[in-house]
Amino acid sequence: MVELYWLQGAVPETAAPTAEMPPWGETKVVGTRQPRVDAYERVSGSAVYPRDFTLPDMLHAALLLCPHPHARVKAIDTSAAEKMPGVRAVLTGRSPGADVPWYGRGDKAASRLFDDHLRHEGDEVAAVAAETPDQAFDALRAIRVTYEELPFVLTPEAALAKGAPSLHAWGNRYGEPSVYERGDLAAGFAAADAVVEGTYSTACELHAPMEVHGSVAKWDGSRLTVWDTTQGVFAVQQAVAEALKLPLAHVRVIGPYMGGGFGSKLEGGKYTVMAALLARATARPVKLFLTREQEFLVTGNRPANTMKVRVGAKKDGTLTAIDYHSMGSGGAYPSGAGTAFLATDLYTCPNVRAVDENVAINAGRARPMRAPGFPQGAWALEQALDELAGKLGLDPVALRLKNVPTVSQRRGNQPYTSTGLAECLRQGAKAFGWDEARARAKGTGPVRKGVGMAAALWGYGGGPPSTAIVKLFTDGSVNLNMGAADIGTGTKTVMAMVVAEELAVPLDRIQIEHADTGTTEYASPSGGSKTVPSDSPAVRAAAVEVRSKLLALAAEEMKVPVADLALDGGSVVSRKDPAKKLAVTAVPGLQRQQVLVGVGTRGPNAEGKVVSEFAAHFAEVEVNERTGEVTVTRLVAAQESGRVMNRLTFENQVRGGLVMGLGLGRTEERVLDRQTGKMVNANWHDYKIPTALDVPAAQEVLSVDPKDTLCNTTGAKGVGEPATIPTAAAIANAVANAVGVRVKDSPITPPRLCALLHARGKVG
Ligand code: MOS
């Protein structure tokens, strides 16, 4: 199995809330609905995103990308470009310091910063820095590149065919197929009363963040400062330091705001290193951001996958065998394309085989995208289970309830003591009105109604390392210092709530410093749905340390044992004698020291506790049998994500997950032209992300209250990814329920659906 690189180390070792830090019982602030602490900045436009950032004397850079799907650079002539008005530097692979290995290290690197072997449309050829953006783009047109065009492959099947052009010295396979097996598959199918089999596919999707990728780079002597739009400043620091052979301490990466990443901004980009090289060559700050079209070509994607699924079950719904095969492409450079996680772990099934294959093609490289591999896996597995339920005459919810796992066989029998999955299924069905909706008439006109559901698991629960610092000032205001990026999910607000819970300070008295490698403490990139579970225990520990110090100082003054003291509003109060009270600002020790500092680190997760998150989504659709148009009319999401930290941002994040699921199910698809190998919809008009008109107003988000919040000291798990995994499959199942044909290839477009309806003679 392809383990995801940025999740390594996040898979729990495990340890628990301690005597010093017992689990929270009832909380006062945590769990409430709180608007974002930076809501005003975000909506008023006063928040400075890296794309908005300017410096005095700053140059503007632009990139020249390869127009061909597969080519070799024979020659580059930059002399005319260098003489263009305003041009200050032209950078190619031949420039000093620019021969840098990329996508891997040393002789294992799959590419260079600028590689003469160009493996997809959009591979970087040159960069120009000029006084204005227009001058930079004009100069790109004056660069003369002689390309040798090469034959190209756009699908894994073509890439594996005999005589196919090779993308890499080792061929076109990213490793041997990964094979996972347990039990006896043949015996499992022999024991089944019903078996279904099908081939499913998901289209390649693009992250399409609002803010395109890019950086501003500035040198002060040998020290580099980068303002980057990123999910992880420390990951960018490491990539840039390595590429430029600088000590980590000489690279400061700052990313206070970022306009969307969804996994595409987890790592350092070539553009950052190019901006730094241009800045060094010109002794000026340089801003290099991609254009929208370039963004679609080079910053990653959710790979297309083809999944063959065969599942068998007993009459009562007990699964006996799952045979799962997934073929995907990480694109032109190594990146994960596995999808088998759900097939092996979502349900208890004794006999499983799951194979993942990953093959290079001449198209942009994949990057993790909101639950990498899982939505594709759900699309296949959860449709197959729907069909199996139909064949057995069982309710789809009942079939799943029959197979709720108690242990993760994949992860060495790590327990699932949580009833999360079962409760998501039960409570989601109840909130949706599943039984009534199933019984309802589908309609007699061309518009048919249907309902469907699907379930999911996300298996990464956060963990060390993470460090946070909390400071209490003499006026009772507080500073929280943490390295994590807030990628739009409300991380800052949640962390402020954790501090407010422990220090009884209002949220507007808490100031946050974050996402700056120069001034804040280490956090892993915000991704994997593990930011809050990884970092909130560190923040809590830091706040608890400040409280301990404050109470100890107050105890001296109040002549009360420290164990009797508590914080209440802005005061230290004796629990035994509430008349004994001292304002925090009046604690002499605080005034003496001026600031009390607490440092918190993230310990390992609790032994034997569940870190996985669960979800069940329910969809209602209307399908026009004449036009093939699908309207999603209602969505219900039941999520088990541990303790809900902020009810408002929790719900909003789940809504965002539903919208991205709608995109997978209904609209999103990268289209590569078979003749030219070029992407034909690299813009926001032709690449269809869902709009407000596609999103049903009827949405319900349910938090299934967990029985067990002892996996870490805040009880938080993640929500970003489990919130999008099963949505598309639930929609597909609802479409099948409405019209009796199943669209196995995403997205469910009118032409696709019409073709299937025609084949069955169903078009009204
Ligand atoms: Mo994500 S794909 O965990 O940013």
PDB file of N, CA, C and O in Angstrom, residues 184-195 310 312-314 320-321 351:
ATOM      1  N   ASP A 184      -8.958 -15.909   2.754  1.00  0.00           N
ATOM      2  CA  ASP A 184      -8.957 -16.767   1.567  1.00  0.00           C
ATOM      3  C   ASP A 184     -10.071 -16.274   0.642  1.00  0.00           C
ATOM      4  O   ASP A 184     -11.250 -16.533   0.869  1.00  0.00           O
ATOM      5  N   LEU A 185      -9.670 -15.547  -0.376  1.00  0.00           N
ATOM      6  CA  LEU A 185     -10.632 -14.876  -1.237  1.00  0.00           C
ATOM      7  C   LEU A 185     -11.570 -15.869  -1.925  1.00  0.00           C
ATOM      8  O   LEU A 185     -12.794 -15.671  -1.948  1.00  0.00           O
ATOM      9  N   ALA A 186     -11.002 -16.957  -2.459  1.00  0.00           N
ATOM     10  CA  ALA A 186     -11.816 -17.930  -3.194  1.00  0.00           C
ATOM     11  C   ALA A 186     -12.853 -18.545  -2.269  1.00  0.00           C
ATOM     12  O   ALA A 186     -14.037 -18.677  -2.616  1.00  0.00           O
ATOM     13  N   ALA A 187     -12.418 -18.891  -1.065  1.00  0.00           N
ATOM     14  CA  ALA A 187     -13.354 -19.473  -0.092  1.00  0.00           C
ATOM     15  C   ALA A 187     -14.426 -18.453   0.265  1.00  0.00           C
ATOM     16  O   ALA A 187     -15.602 -18.805   0.429  1.00  0.00           O
ATOM     17  N   GLY A 188     -14.042 -17.206   0.362  1.00  0.00           N
ATOM     18  CA  GLY A 188     -14.998 -16.141   0.685  1.00  0.00           C
ATOM     19  C   GLY A 188     -16.078 -16.017  -0.371  1.00  0.00           C
ATOM     20  O   GLY A 188     -17.263 -15.901  -0.060  1.00  0.00           O
ATOM     21  N   PHE A 189     -15.676 -16.043  -1.638  1.00  0.00           N
ATOM     22  CA  PHE A 189     -16.685 -15.947  -2.703  1.00  0.00           C
ATOM     23  C   PHE A 189     -17.531 -17.220  -2.770  1.00  0.00           C
ATOM     24  O   PHE A 189     -18.723 -17.168  -3.044  1.00  0.00           O
ATOM     25  N   ALA A 190     -16.892 -18.357  -2.480  1.00  0.00           N
ATOM     26  CA  ALA A 190     -17.648 -19.616  -2.499  1.00  0.00           C
ATOM     27  C   ALA A 190     -18.729 -19.604  -1.425  1.00  0.00           C
ATOM     28  O   ALA A 190     -19.804 -20.186  -1.603  1.00  0.00           O
ATOM     29  N   ALA A 191     -18.449 -18.933  -0.321  1.00  0.00           N
ATOM     30  CA  ALA A 191     -19.408 -18.903   0.792  1.00  0.00           C
ATOM     31  C   ALA A 191     -20.494 -17.839   0.605  1.00  0.00           C
ATOM     32  O   ALA A 191     -21.422 -17.750   1.399  1.00  0.00           O
ATOM     33  N   ALA A 192     -20.377 -17.040  -0.454  1.00  0.00           N
ATOM     34  CA  ALA A 192     -21.332 -15.930  -0.640  1.00  0.00           C
ATOM     35  C   ALA A 192     -22.641 -16.424  -1.251  1.00  0.00           C
ATOM     36  O   ALA A 192     -22.646 -17.326  -2.080  1.00  0.00           O
ATOM     37  N   ASP A 193     -23.742 -15.796  -0.820  1.00  0.00           N
ATOM     38  CA  ASP A 193     -25.037 -16.069  -1.449  1.00  0.00           C
ATOM     39  C   ASP A 193     -25.280 -15.144  -2.634  1.00  0.00           C
ATOM     40  O   ASP A 193     -26.100 -15.433  -3.499  1.00  0.00           O
ATOM     41  N   ALA A 194     -24.601 -14.017  -2.627  1.00  0.00           N
ATOM     42  CA  ALA A 194     -24.718 -13.092  -3.757  1.00  0.00           C
ATOM     43  C   ALA A 194     -23.376 -12.422  -3.986  1.00  0.00           C
ATOM     44  O   ALA A 194     -22.649 -12.122  -3.038  1.00  0.00           O
ATOM     45  N   VAL A 195     -23.076 -12.226  -5.264  1.00  0.00           N
ATOM     46  CA  VAL A 195     -21.812 -11.564  -5.636  1.00  0.00           C
ATOM     47  C   VAL A 195     -22.143 -10.499  -6.676  1.00  0.00           C
ATOM     48  O   VAL A 195     -22.947 -10.739  -7.577  1.00  0.00           O
ATOM     49  N   ARG A 310     -15.239  -6.544  -6.789  1.00  0.00           N
ATOM     50  CA  ARG A 310     -16.095  -7.719  -6.709  1.00  0.00           C
ATOM     51  C   ARG A 310     -16.346  -7.950  -5.230  1.00  0.00           C
ATOM     52  O   ARG A 310     -15.394  -8.034  -4.440  1.00  0.00           O
ATOM     53  N   GLY A 312     -18.827 -10.095  -2.231  1.00  0.00           N
ATOM     54  CA  GLY A 312     -19.775 -11.174  -1.965  1.00  0.00           C
ATOM     55  C   GLY A 312     -20.272 -11.103  -0.535  1.00  0.00           C
ATOM     56  O   GLY A 312     -19.553 -10.638   0.358  1.00  0.00           O
ATOM     57  N   ALA A 313     -21.527 -11.553  -0.330  1.00  0.00           N
ATOM     58  CA  ALA A 313     -22.101 -11.535   1.014  1.00  0.00           C
ATOM     59  C   ALA A 313     -23.084 -12.678   1.190  1.00  0.00           C
ATOM     60  O   ALA A 313     -23.608 -13.240   0.224  1.00  0.00           O
ATOM     61  N   LYS A 314     -23.316 -13.002   2.458  1.00  0.00           N
ATOM     62  CA  LYS A 314     -24.365 -13.958   2.831  1.00  0.00           C
ATOM     63  C   LYS A 314     -25.731 -13.289   2.677  1.00  0.00           C
ATOM     64  O   LYS A 314     -25.832 -12.064   2.589  1.00  0.00           O
ATOM     65  N   THR A 320     -18.488 -11.561   2.801  1.00  0.00           N
ATOM     66  CA  THR A 320     -17.588 -12.719   2.847  1.00  0.00           C
ATOM     67  C   THR A 320     -16.313 -12.495   2.049  1.00  0.00           C
ATOM     68  O   THR A 320     -15.294 -13.123   2.319  1.00  0.00           O
ATOM     69  N   ALA A 321     -16.368 -11.595   1.065  1.00  0.00           N
ATOM     70  CA  ALA A 321     -15.162 -11.384   0.252  1.00  0.00           C
ATOM     71  C   ALA A 321     -15.209 -10.032  -0.455  1.00  0.00           C
ATOM     72  O   ALA A 321     -16.267  -9.585  -0.897  1.00  0.00           O
ATOM     73  N   ASN A 351     -12.120 -11.878   4.172  1.00  0.00           N
ATOM     74  CA  ASN A 351     -11.341 -12.248   2.985  1.00  0.00           C
ATOM     75  C   ASN A 351     -11.258 -11.073   2.017  1.00  0.00           C
ATOM     76  O   ASN A 351     -12.258 -10.696   1.402  1.00  0.00           O
TER      77      ASN A 351
END
